[in-house]
Amino acid sequence: MSVSNLLENWSKFRHTHPVDDKGYPDWEAYPSDIKWAMAIDLDACTGCNACSVACYAENNLPVVGKEKYSHGQAMHWMRIERYWDESAGVGEFGADKGARFLPMMCQQCEAAPCETVCPVGATNHTEDGLNSQIYNRCIGSRYCSANCPYKVRYFNWYNYPEQEKVWPEPLNQQLNPDLTVRTKGVMEKCTFCKQRTYTARNNAKTEGRQVQDSDVQTACQEACPVGAITFGNLHNPESQVAKQWQSQQVDLTKEVQEKDEKEGNRLRGYRILEELRPYPSVMYLERVRESAV
Amino acid sequence: MKCFLRSLTLLVGLFFYASSHAADALPTLTTPDDVGPVIEQPIEFPHFRHAGDAKDGGMQINCMYCHTYARRSMVAGIPPIQKCIGCHQSIESVRDKPRIQKLFEYWDAKKAIPWKKVHDLPDFVRFNHERHIQRFYFQQDRPYQEVCGYCHGNVKAMTVAQRQKPITMGWCASCHQKDHLVSANSSKTGHGPNDCFTCHK
């Protein structure tokens, strides 16, 4: 590749998502008719971890074991964070005793802090609004993980398939063939089940139509017993996720949402750490259960 | 010292200037050096006899008669032995040829033929046959031999298939950067995806 070509490509992918004069994302100039987004209803979530298990199965995630987990080397792309309401007493009975659950995975930020710091451009933005992680380009500097405000990037400290033997025969047969099995020294994170979204896009394209809600479900969404997770194309006004964002008046380009701007309204939609302005693609719906108070 | 630095900067600049132009003027990437290794298959399958032109003694069978999945899946697929037998059980004239006898040996032993992969991509690359066939064969209405030949070379003249194109990322990207017609009866053009995610999953 010639140098001029290299520079041109570099600036091109840095500007995949154009910004307006004030530095806000410019949706008029959005390059694609797809923007994958999610909504998670915390009122429905019971913290059962089914989403996390489904993610392990779908995305070839290694189960690292107790010792490595205690070193903070777990590879759960989807994790359930627990927050305790101490006035209710920190207890062993879960929600009734004041536990609050928050499913946390890569928020697929539009202005992702991880993207700007990668020294080799292994993580960048795709046209359909995903924050991509390219394993074969990653050199394992872990800079992205350090800069991620949500701490949802996971580093392969070990060669799990071969040295750690996390999938001994015949368990290797359960690996998902649509995904790479990552090896030592690369960063990885939630991809919004891109093997599924790309299949959905591919099929829709062959049939000459737009992607619909019925085309694709992420693994966590599929596994959620209470249907707390909604996933779809935010640019399609007919999609469930777009309707939810709309009804909560959550705007992708804003860092303070209606819910917090005005007192006394009944809106529940917010995004985590919005004030940092990464413009995440996951909207959470605040919990309203009486027992939680 | 200053003079040295100045000339150094000039030299480096000249080098980059020259190299960026040298790359633009590169010849096409298909040279004899790029021909892949000769692969010995269990049966020396004559592609030229099946897919070759009639004037060369070929049957002009569509590639996708045997490699069925190319139009509807990521992979093109190697035909099961049933597909070979399906035709060959009623072609008596070649029944005594050594290759056909070998074929029937596998059939009688109820064994799959252990074909070897010729176009083997690394595990971190997902090439999608369906998209390319849909785009160039169905939408642009080009001849299948040309469409498959973009990547697989002139298979209709080969016996056992051999890799003819480099099949490297730069080579893929060189075509993805070009403007291609969207369909046969439209003047609209578009180029291939530039997302890393499309191929690296």
Short mmCIF file of C-alpha atoms in Angstrom, two decimals:
data_model
loop_
_atom_site.label_atom_id
_atom_site.label_comp_id
_atom_site.label_asym_id
_atom_site.label_seq_id
_atom_site.Cartn_x
_atom_site.Cartn_y
_atom_site.Cartn_z
CA MET A 1 0.00 0.00 0.00
CA SER A 2 1.34 3.38 -0.92
CA VAL A 3 1.72 6.10 1.68
CA SER A 4 -0.85 8.38 0.09
CA ASN A 5 -3.32 5.52 0.04
CA LEU A 6 -2.62 4.76 3.67
CA LEU A 7 -3.19 8.32 4.81
CA GLU A 8 -6.34 8.63 2.80
CA ASN A 9 -7.80 5.44 4.26
CA TRP A 10 -6.81 6.48 7.76
CA SER A 11 -8.58 9.80 7.64
CA LYS A 12 -11.52 8.11 5.97
CA PHE A 13 -12.19 5.68 8.75
CA ARG A 14 -11.65 8.38 11.34
CA HIS A 15 -14.53 10.23 9.72
CA THR A 16 -16.89 7.37 9.10
CA HIS A 17 -19.29 9.12 11.39
CA PRO A 18 -19.32 12.81 10.56
CA VAL A 19 -19.74 15.48 13.18
CA ASP A 20 -21.37 18.89 12.90
CA ASP A 21 -19.80 22.27 13.79
CA LYS A 22 -20.22 21.77 17.52
CA GLY A 23 -18.65 18.34 17.46
CA TYR A 24 -21.94 16.47 17.87
CA PRO A 25 -22.63 13.44 15.68
CA ASP A 26 -24.27 14.58 12.47
CA TRP A 27 -27.11 12.15 11.78
CA GLU A 28 -28.08 13.78 8.53
CA ALA A 29 -24.81 12.57 7.06
CA TYR A 30 -24.99 9.09 8.59
CA PRO A 31 -23.47 6.72 6.05
CA SER A 32 -25.77 3.74 6.51
CA ASP A 33 -29.48 3.05 6.92
CA ILE A 34 -28.71 0.74 9.81
CA LYS A 35 -27.80 1.73 13.34
CA TRP A 36 -27.88 -1.17 15.76
CA ALA A 37 -29.08 -0.25 19.21
CA MET A 38 -30.44 -1.84 22.34
CA ALA A 39 -32.82 -1.12 25.19
CA ILE A 40 -32.66 -2.91 28.53
CA ASP A 41 -35.55 -2.74 30.96
CA LEU A 42 -34.07 -2.88 34.45
CA ASP A 43 -37.54 -3.20 35.92
CA ALA A 44 -37.92 -6.54 34.20
CA CYS A 45 -34.39 -7.79 34.85
CA THR A 46 -34.18 -10.31 37.67
CA GLY A 47 -30.42 -10.77 37.48
CA CYS A 48 -30.74 -14.43 36.50
CA ASN A 49 -27.56 -14.38 34.36
CA ALA A 50 -29.17 -16.25 31.45
CA CYS A 51 -27.94 -13.53 29.08
CA SER A 52 -24.41 -13.96 30.31
CA VAL A 53 -24.53 -17.73 29.85
CA ALA A 54 -26.01 -17.37 26.39
CA CYS A 55 -23.21 -14.99 25.50
CA TYR A 56 -20.59 -17.50 26.65
CA ALA A 57 -22.14 -20.14 24.42
CA GLU A 58 -22.65 -17.93 21.39
CA ASN A 59 -19.35 -16.08 21.32
CA ASN A 60 -16.81 -18.80 22.17
CA LEU A 61 -15.96 -17.27 25.51
CA PRO A 62 -13.63 -19.28 27.74
CA VAL A 63 -14.71 -20.06 31.30
CA VAL A 64 -11.59 -19.05 33.20
CA GLY A 65 -12.20 -20.57 36.62
CA LYS A 66 -12.23 -19.22 40.14
CA GLU A 67 -8.58 -18.28 40.45
CA LYS A 68 -8.34 -16.25 37.25
CA TYR A 69 -11.72 -14.71 37.97
CA SER A 70 -10.42 -13.41 41.29
CA HIS A 71 -7.54 -11.85 39.37
CA GLY A 72 -10.05 -9.98 37.27
CA GLN A 73 -9.40 -12.02 34.16
CA ALA A 74 -12.94 -13.19 33.51
CA MET A 75 -14.04 -13.04 29.88
CA HIS A 76 -17.74 -12.32 30.37
CA TRP A 77 -18.67 -9.98 27.54
CA MET A 78 -22.05 -9.67 29.22
CA ARG A 79 -21.93 -9.35 32.97
CA ILE A 80 -24.57 -8.64 35.60
CA GLU A 81 -23.47 -5.92 37.96
CA ARG A 82 -24.99 -6.02 41.43
CA TYR A 83 -25.70 -2.94 43.51
CA TRP A 84 -26.87 -3.34 47.07
CA ASP A 85 -29.33 -1.11 48.82
CA GLU A 86 -27.69 -1.08 52.21
CA SER A 87 -30.67 0.27 54.12
CA ALA A 88 -32.48 -2.95 53.23
CA GLY A 89 -29.58 -4.94 54.57
CA VAL A 90 -27.04 -6.68 52.40
CA GLY A 91 -28.55 -10.11 52.21
CA GLU A 92 -28.46 -13.42 50.52
CA PHE A 93 -31.99 -13.28 49.16
CA GLY A 94 -31.39 -11.15 46.11
CA ALA A 95 -33.81 -8.50 44.97
CA ASP A 96 -36.07 -8.61 47.99
CA LYS A 97 -33.17 -7.60 50.14
CA GLY A 98 -32.27 -4.66 48.00
CA ALA A 99 -30.06 -5.96 45.23
CA ARG A 100 -30.28 -4.10 41.95
CA PHE A 101 -29.03 -5.65 38.77
CA LEU A 102 -27.48 -4.03 35.78
CA PRO A 103 -26.58 -6.07 32.71
CA MET A 104 -23.41 -4.50 31.37
CA MET A 105 -21.76 -5.11 28.03
CA CYS A 106 -20.06 -3.02 25.37
CA GLN A 107 -22.24 0.05 24.85
CA GLN A 108 -21.11 0.44 21.22
CA CYS A 109 -20.43 4.15 21.71
CA GLU A 110 -20.77 6.46 18.75
CA ALA A 111 -17.82 8.52 19.95
CA ALA A 112 -15.99 5.61 21.48
CA PRO A 113 -13.09 6.45 23.79
CA CYS A 114 -11.46 3.11 22.95
CA GLU A 115 -11.27 3.83 19.23
CA THR A 116 -9.18 6.95 19.43
CA VAL A 117 -6.41 5.43 21.52
CA CYS A 118 -5.72 2.21 19.63
CA PRO A 119 -2.20 2.56 18.25
CA VAL A 120 -2.84 0.20 15.33
CA GLY A 121 -6.45 0.97 14.43
CA ALA A 122 -7.64 -2.46 15.52
CA THR A 123 -10.82 -0.99 16.88
CA ASN A 124 -12.86 1.35 14.75
CA HIS A 125 -16.38 2.21 13.79
CA THR A 126 -18.42 0.27 11.30
CA GLU A 127 -21.03 1.79 9.05
CA ASP A 128 -23.88 0.21 10.98
CA GLY A 129 -22.78 1.91 14.18
CA LEU A 130 -20.86 -0.88 15.84
CA ASN A 131 -17.55 -0.49 17.55
CA SER A 132 -15.51 -3.21 15.91
CA GLN A 133 -12.61 -5.13 17.37
CA ILE A 134 -10.36 -6.79 14.83
CA TYR A 135 -8.46 -9.62 16.49
CA ASN A 136 -5.86 -10.19 13.82
CA ARG A 137 -4.89 -6.54 13.87
CA CYS A 138 -4.76 -6.20 17.67
CA ILE A 139 -1.30 -6.15 19.21
CA GLY A 140 -2.52 -6.29 22.80
CA SER A 141 -1.50 -2.87 24.06
CA ARG A 142 -4.68 -2.84 26.26
CA TYR A 143 -4.87 0.91 25.80
CA CYS A 144 -8.51 0.64 24.72
CA SER A 145 -9.45 -1.20 27.88
CA ALA A 146 -7.79 1.45 30.00
CA ASN A 147 -9.76 4.16 28.24
CA CYS A 148 -13.13 2.39 28.32
CA PRO A 149 -15.39 4.04 30.93
CA TYR A 150 -17.60 0.94 31.17
CA LYS A 151 -14.75 -1.56 31.59
CA VAL A 152 -16.25 -3.98 29.13
CA ARG A 153 -13.14 -4.93 27.19
CA TYR A 154 -11.53 -8.21 28.06
CA PHE A 155 -7.99 -9.21 27.38
CA ASN A 156 -6.81 -12.74 26.60
CA TRP A 157 -4.05 -13.21 29.16
CA TYR A 158 -3.73 -16.87 28.26
CA ASN A 159 -3.95 -19.10 25.26
CA TYR A 160 -7.27 -20.53 26.33
CA PRO A 161 -7.98 -23.00 23.53
CA GLU A 162 -4.59 -24.67 23.40
CA GLN A 163 -2.66 -24.13 26.62
CA GLU A 164 -5.46 -23.70 29.13
CA LYS A 165 -7.56 -26.32 27.35
CA VAL A 166 -10.87 -24.72 28.27
CA TRP A 167 -12.56 -26.73 25.52
CA PRO A 168 -11.14 -30.25 25.82
CA GLU A 169 -12.43 -32.87 23.39
CA PRO A 170 -15.32 -33.12 22.66
CA LEU A 171 -16.27 -29.70 24.02
CA ASN A 172 -14.51 -28.01 21.12
CA GLN A 173 -17.41 -29.25 18.99
CA GLN A 174 -19.66 -26.69 20.69
CA LEU A 175 -17.60 -23.74 19.47
CA ASN A 176 -19.44 -21.36 17.19
CA PRO A 177 -17.94 -21.74 13.70
CA ASP A 178 -19.03 -18.24 12.67
CA LEU A 179 -16.53 -16.63 15.01
CA THR A 180 -12.81 -16.72 15.51
CA VAL A 181 -11.55 -18.52 18.59
CA ARG A 182 -9.33 -15.85 20.08
CA THR A 183 -5.84 -16.59 21.22
CA LYS A 184 -3.42 -15.08 23.70
CA GLY A 185 -2.67 -11.38 23.54
CA VAL A 186 -5.76 -9.89 21.91
CA MET A 187 -8.53 -7.75 23.29
CA GLU A 188 -12.15 -8.74 22.83
CA LYS A 189 -15.59 -7.44 23.69
CA CYS A 190 -19.29 -7.63 22.94
CA THR A 191 -20.03 -7.23 19.25
CA PHE A 192 -23.84 -7.11 19.40
CA CYS A 193 -23.59 -10.66 18.00
CA LYS A 194 -22.23 -9.45 14.69
CA GLN A 195 -22.30 -12.94 13.19
CA ARG A 196 -26.09 -12.69 13.54
CA THR A 197 -26.46 -9.10 12.44
CA TYR A 198 -24.33 -9.68 9.38
CA THR A 199 -26.33 -12.80 8.47
CA ALA A 200 -29.52 -10.78 8.85
CA ARG A 201 -28.18 -7.99 6.67
CA ASN A 202 -26.98 -10.49 4.12
CA ASN A 203 -30.32 -12.28 3.88
CA ALA A 204 -32.23 -9.01 3.70
CA LYS A 205 -29.96 -7.81 0.92
CA THR A 206 -30.41 -10.98 -1.09
CA GLU A 207 -34.17 -10.63 -0.75
CA GLY A 208 -33.90 -6.94 -1.65
CA ARG A 209 -35.51 -5.48 1.46
CA GLN A 210 -34.65 -3.68 4.68
CA VAL A 211 -33.63 -5.50 7.86
CA GLN A 212 -36.62 -6.06 10.14
CA ASP A 213 -36.87 -6.85 13.83
CA SER A 214 -37.79 -10.44 13.05
CA ASP A 215 -34.50 -11.00 11.21
CA VAL A 216 -32.14 -10.85 14.13
CA GLN A 217 -31.95 -11.36 17.85
CA THR A 218 -28.81 -11.19 19.91
CA ALA A 219 -27.95 -14.22 22.03
CA CYS A 220 -28.65 -12.37 25.28
CA GLN A 221 -31.98 -11.11 24.00
CA GLU A 222 -32.96 -14.59 22.90
CA ALA A 223 -32.08 -16.07 26.27
CA CYS A 224 -33.68 -13.41 28.48
CA PRO A 225 -36.67 -15.12 30.15
CA VAL A 226 -38.46 -11.85 30.91
CA GLY A 227 -37.79 -10.11 27.61
CA ALA A 228 -35.92 -7.26 29.23
CA ILE A 229 -33.62 -6.80 26.22
CA THR A 230 -34.74 -5.26 22.94
CA PHE A 231 -32.42 -5.06 19.97
CA GLY A 232 -32.82 -3.70 16.50
CA ASN A 233 -32.24 -1.01 13.94
CA LEU A 234 -32.63 2.43 15.46
CA HIS A 235 -32.98 4.04 12.03
CA ASN A 236 -36.08 2.02 11.26
CA PRO A 237 -39.01 3.81 12.95
CA GLU A 238 -41.00 0.57 12.86
CA SER A 239 -38.52 -1.33 15.00
CA GLN A 240 -39.28 -2.08 18.62
CA VAL A 241 -36.07 -0.50 19.84
CA ALA A 242 -36.69 2.74 17.96
CA LYS A 243 -40.19 2.92 19.42
CA GLN A 244 -38.82 2.43 22.91
CA TRP A 245 -36.18 5.12 22.47
CA GLN A 246 -38.86 7.38 21.06
CA SER A 247 -41.31 6.78 23.90
CA GLN A 248 -38.62 7.53 26.47
CA GLN A 249 -37.54 10.56 24.43
CA VAL A 250 -33.96 9.36 24.53
CA ASP A 251 -31.86 10.93 21.83
CA LEU A 252 -28.66 9.35 20.60
CA THR A 253 -27.01 12.72 20.11
CA LYS A 254 -27.75 14.18 23.54
CA GLU A 255 -25.77 13.70 26.73
CA VAL A 256 -28.59 14.70 29.10
CA GLN A 257 -31.95 13.04 28.50
CA GLU A 258 -35.49 14.22 29.20
CA LYS A 259 -35.71 12.08 32.31
CA ASP A 260 -33.03 14.07 34.09
CA GLU A 261 -33.73 17.43 32.51
CA LYS A 262 -37.20 17.90 33.94
CA GLU A 263 -38.32 16.93 37.41
CA GLY A 264 -41.47 14.97 37.91
CA ASN A 265 -41.88 13.35 34.51
CA ARG A 266 -42.49 9.64 34.23
CA LEU A 267 -39.71 8.85 31.80
CA ARG A 268 -37.29 6.08 32.68
CA GLY A 269 -34.85 6.03 29.79
CA TYR A 270 -31.22 6.92 30.31
CA ARG A 271 -27.81 5.85 29.18
CA ILE A 272 -24.90 5.11 31.46
CA LEU A 273 -22.16 7.73 31.91
CA GLU A 274 -23.73 9.95 29.28
CA GLU A 275 -22.01 12.97 30.73
CA LEU A 276 -18.72 11.67 29.34
CA ARG A 277 -20.25 12.06 25.90
CA PRO A 278 -19.37 8.70 24.36
CA TYR A 279 -22.96 8.52 22.96
CA PRO A 280 -23.60 4.88 23.82
CA SER A 281 -26.09 2.79 21.84
CA VAL A 282 -27.68 1.06 24.80
CA MET A 283 -30.59 2.66 26.61
CA TYR A 284 -31.48 1.47 30.10
CA LEU A 285 -34.94 1.83 31.59
CA GLU A 286 -34.83 2.82 35.22
CA ARG A 287 -36.28 0.52 37.82
CA VAL A 288 -39.64 1.52 39.36
CA ARG A 289 -40.39 -1.44 41.62
CA GLU A 290 -41.62 -0.44 45.09
CA SER A 291 -39.63 -3.15 46.79
CA ALA A 292 -36.41 -1.66 45.54
CA VAL A 293 -36.87 1.51 47.51
CA MET B 1 24.67 19.36 10.45
CA LYS B 2 21.77 21.49 9.27
CA CYS B 3 22.70 20.75 5.70
CA PHE B 4 22.83 17.06 6.46
CA LEU B 5 19.39 17.15 8.07
CA ARG B 6 17.96 19.06 5.15
CA SER B 7 19.26 16.61 2.62
CA LEU B 8 18.06 13.73 4.76
CA THR B 9 14.55 15.15 4.91
CA LEU B 10 14.65 15.66 1.19
CA LEU B 11 15.77 12.11 0.62
CA VAL B 12 13.10 10.66 2.85
CA GLY B 13 10.50 12.83 1.17
CA LEU B 14 11.71 11.75 -2.22
CA PHE B 15 11.55 8.13 -1.19
CA PHE B 16 7.94 8.39 -0.04
CA TYR B 17 6.99 10.40 -3.09
CA ALA B 18 8.55 7.83 -5.37
CA SER B 19 7.16 4.85 -3.48
CA SER B 20 3.62 6.22 -3.51
CA HIS B 21 3.86 6.58 -7.27
CA ALA B 22 5.53 3.24 -7.77
CA ALA B 23 2.62 1.56 -6.01
CA ASP B 24 0.07 3.33 -8.22
CA ALA B 25 1.79 2.04 -11.30
CA LEU B 26 1.99 -1.58 -10.16
CA PRO B 27 0.95 -4.16 -12.74
CA THR B 28 -2.02 -6.40 -12.07
CA LEU B 29 -1.44 -8.74 -9.18
CA THR B 30 -1.89 -11.93 -11.15
CA THR B 31 1.51 -13.04 -12.26
CA PRO B 32 2.83 -16.57 -12.67
CA ASP B 33 4.55 -16.15 -9.30
CA ASP B 34 1.19 -16.04 -7.65
CA VAL B 35 0.12 -19.45 -8.79
CA GLY B 36 -0.52 -21.55 -5.73
CA PRO B 37 1.00 -24.94 -5.01
CA VAL B 38 0.03 -27.98 -7.01
CA ILE B 39 -2.34 -29.99 -4.85
CA GLU B 40 -2.71 -33.71 -5.29
CA GLN B 41 -6.33 -34.69 -5.00
CA PRO B 42 -7.57 -38.24 -4.35
CA ILE B 43 -9.09 -38.21 -7.82
CA GLU B 44 -7.59 -36.07 -10.53
CA PHE B 45 -10.86 -34.28 -11.24
CA PRO B 46 -10.92 -32.81 -14.77
CA HIS B 47 -12.55 -29.37 -14.42
CA PHE B 48 -11.92 -28.66 -18.10
CA ARG B 49 -14.02 -31.67 -19.12
CA HIS B 50 -16.99 -30.65 -16.96
CA ALA B 51 -16.93 -26.87 -17.07
CA GLY B 52 -14.85 -26.18 -20.18
CA ASP B 53 -16.17 -24.70 -23.42
CA ALA B 54 -17.73 -27.02 -25.96
CA LYS B 55 -15.04 -26.28 -28.53
CA ASP B 56 -12.42 -27.59 -26.08
CA GLY B 57 -14.40 -30.76 -25.47
CA GLY B 58 -16.04 -29.48 -22.28
CA MET B 59 -19.62 -29.95 -21.12
CA GLN B 60 -20.14 -26.28 -20.09
CA ILE B 61 -21.73 -27.27 -16.82
CA ASN B 62 -22.46 -24.31 -14.56
CA CYS B 63 -20.00 -24.12 -11.64
CA MET B 64 -22.97 -23.90 -9.31
CA TYR B 65 -24.41 -27.20 -10.47
CA CYS B 66 -21.81 -28.93 -8.28
CA HIS B 67 -20.73 -26.07 -5.99
CA THR B 68 -24.37 -25.50 -5.13
CA TYR B 69 -24.10 -23.44 -2.00
CA ALA B 70 -22.16 -20.56 -3.55
CA ARG B 71 -25.34 -18.64 -4.35
CA ARG B 72 -27.02 -19.06 -0.97
CA SER B 73 -24.32 -19.47 1.64
CA MET B 74 -20.91 -18.31 2.85
CA VAL B 75 -19.18 -21.36 1.40
CA ALA B 76 -19.41 -22.74 -2.11
CA GLY B 77 -19.32 -26.36 -0.99
CA ILE B 78 -17.76 -29.49 -2.43
CA PRO B 79 -20.40 -31.75 -3.94
CA PRO B 80 -21.20 -34.99 -2.13
CA ILE B 81 -20.31 -38.19 -3.96
CA GLN B 82 -24.01 -38.73 -4.73
CA LYS B 83 -23.86 -35.81 -7.09
CA CYS B 84 -21.03 -37.39 -9.12
CA ILE B 85 -22.78 -40.75 -9.18
CA GLY B 86 -26.08 -39.13 -10.09
CA CYS B 87 -24.73 -38.41 -13.54
CA HIS B 88 -22.03 -41.01 -13.88
CA GLN B 89 -24.19 -44.05 -13.25
CA SER B 90 -25.86 -43.40 -16.55
CA ILE B 91 -22.74 -42.45 -18.52
CA GLU B 92 -21.62 -45.90 -19.64
CA SER B 93 -19.04 -44.65 -22.13
CA VAL B 94 -16.52 -43.55 -19.51
CA ARG B 95 -17.27 -46.19 -16.91
CA ASP B 96 -14.00 -48.07 -17.50
CA LYS B 97 -11.76 -44.98 -17.19
CA PRO B 98 -9.42 -45.19 -14.18
CA ARG B 99 -10.74 -42.01 -12.53
CA ILE B 100 -14.33 -43.16 -12.81
CA GLN B 101 -13.43 -46.57 -11.47
CA LYS B 102 -11.84 -44.87 -8.49
CA LEU B 103 -15.00 -42.83 -8.03
CA PHE B 104 -17.13 -45.97 -7.93
CA GLU B 105 -14.70 -47.58 -5.50
CA TYR B 106 -15.42 -44.77 -3.05
CA TRP B 107 -19.13 -45.10 -3.79
CA ASP B 108 -19.17 -48.86 -3.20
CA ALA B 109 -17.17 -48.45 0.01
CA LYS B 110 -19.70 -45.76 1.08
CA LYS B 111 -16.87 -43.36 1.76
CA ALA B 112 -16.68 -39.63 1.09
CA ILE B 113 -13.88 -38.56 -1.21
CA PRO B 114 -11.28 -36.74 0.90
CA TRP B 115 -10.88 -33.69 -1.35
CA LYS B 116 -8.24 -31.22 -0.30
CA LYS B 117 -8.87 -27.51 0.00
CA VAL B 118 -7.28 -25.40 -2.72
CA HIS B 119 -8.44 -21.91 -1.78
CA ASP B 120 -7.82 -22.04 1.93
CA LEU B 121 -8.25 -18.75 3.76
CA PRO B 122 -6.91 -18.13 7.28
CA ASP B 123 -9.35 -18.87 10.09
CA PHE B 124 -9.90 -15.21 10.87
CA VAL B 125 -11.21 -14.41 7.40
CA ARG B 126 -14.85 -14.95 6.44
CA PHE B 127 -15.32 -14.70 2.73
CA ASN B 128 -18.95 -14.71 1.71
CA HIS B 129 -19.65 -16.44 -1.61
CA GLU B 130 -23.34 -15.58 -1.58
CA ARG B 131 -22.86 -11.81 -1.68
CA HIS B 132 -20.43 -11.96 -4.57
CA ILE B 133 -22.53 -14.38 -6.63
CA GLN B 134 -25.70 -12.41 -5.95
CA ARG B 135 -24.05 -9.18 -6.94
CA PHE B 136 -22.17 -10.18 -10.05
CA TYR B 137 -24.04 -13.21 -11.35
CA PHE B 138 -27.66 -12.46 -10.52
CA GLN B 139 -27.76 -8.65 -10.40
CA GLN B 140 -25.16 -7.80 -13.02
CA ASP B 141 -26.00 -10.80 -15.14
CA ARG B 142 -22.44 -11.66 -16.02
CA PRO B 143 -21.35 -15.10 -17.20
CA TYR B 144 -20.70 -17.42 -14.28
CA GLN B 145 -17.28 -18.40 -15.58
CA GLU B 146 -16.21 -14.78 -15.42
CA VAL B 147 -17.74 -14.18 -12.00
CA CYS B 148 -16.19 -17.24 -10.35
CA GLY B 149 -13.00 -16.57 -12.28
CA TYR B 150 -12.42 -13.21 -10.58
CA CYS B 151 -11.06 -15.09 -7.60
CA HIS B 152 -10.63 -18.66 -8.78
CA GLY B 153 -8.90 -18.03 -12.09
CA ASN B 154 -9.57 -19.91 -15.28
CA VAL B 155 -10.75 -23.13 -13.65
CA LYS B 156 -12.53 -24.28 -16.80
CA ALA B 157 -9.12 -24.87 -18.39
CA MET B 158 -7.65 -26.71 -15.42
CA THR B 159 -7.68 -30.33 -14.47
CA VAL B 160 -7.33 -30.24 -10.70
CA ALA B 161 -8.03 -26.68 -9.55
CA GLN B 162 -5.03 -24.61 -8.58
CA ARG B 163 -4.91 -21.24 -6.93
CA GLN B 164 -4.21 -18.58 -9.54
CA LYS B 165 -4.90 -15.33 -7.73
CA PRO B 166 -3.06 -14.08 -4.65
CA ILE B 167 -6.18 -14.07 -2.40
CA THR B 168 -4.59 -11.62 0.01
CA MET B 169 -6.29 -8.76 1.81
CA GLY B 170 -4.69 -6.14 -0.40
CA TRP B 171 -5.90 -8.01 -3.44
CA CYS B 172 -9.45 -8.22 -2.09
CA ALA B 173 -9.38 -4.52 -1.18
CA SER B 174 -8.07 -3.53 -4.62
CA CYS B 175 -11.36 -4.78 -6.09
CA HIS B 176 -13.51 -3.47 -3.24
CA GLN B 177 -12.23 0.05 -3.89
CA LYS B 178 -13.34 -0.03 -7.51
CA ASP B 179 -16.77 1.15 -8.55
CA HIS B 180 -18.96 -1.67 -9.82
CA LEU B 181 -22.36 -1.43 -11.43
CA VAL B 182 -25.17 -2.17 -9.01
CA SER B 183 -27.20 -4.13 -11.56
CA ALA B 184 -27.18 -4.94 -15.25
CA ASN B 185 -29.79 -2.36 -16.23
CA SER B 186 -28.70 0.53 -14.07
CA SER B 187 -25.90 3.01 -14.32
CA LYS B 188 -25.59 3.33 -10.55
CA THR B 189 -22.29 2.18 -9.11
CA GLY B 190 -21.07 1.23 -5.70
CA HIS B 191 -18.00 -0.30 -4.19
CA GLY B 192 -17.50 -3.18 -1.82
CA PRO B 193 -17.62 -2.77 1.95
CA ASN B 194 -14.57 -1.29 3.65
CA ASP B 195 -15.40 -2.39 7.19
CA CYS B 196 -12.88 -4.70 8.84
CA PHE B 197 -15.84 -6.39 10.56
CA THR B 198 -17.31 -7.60 7.28
CA CYS B 199 -14.60 -10.21 6.80
CA HIS B 200 -12.88 -10.44 10.18
CA LYS B 201 -15.22 -11.87 12.78
#
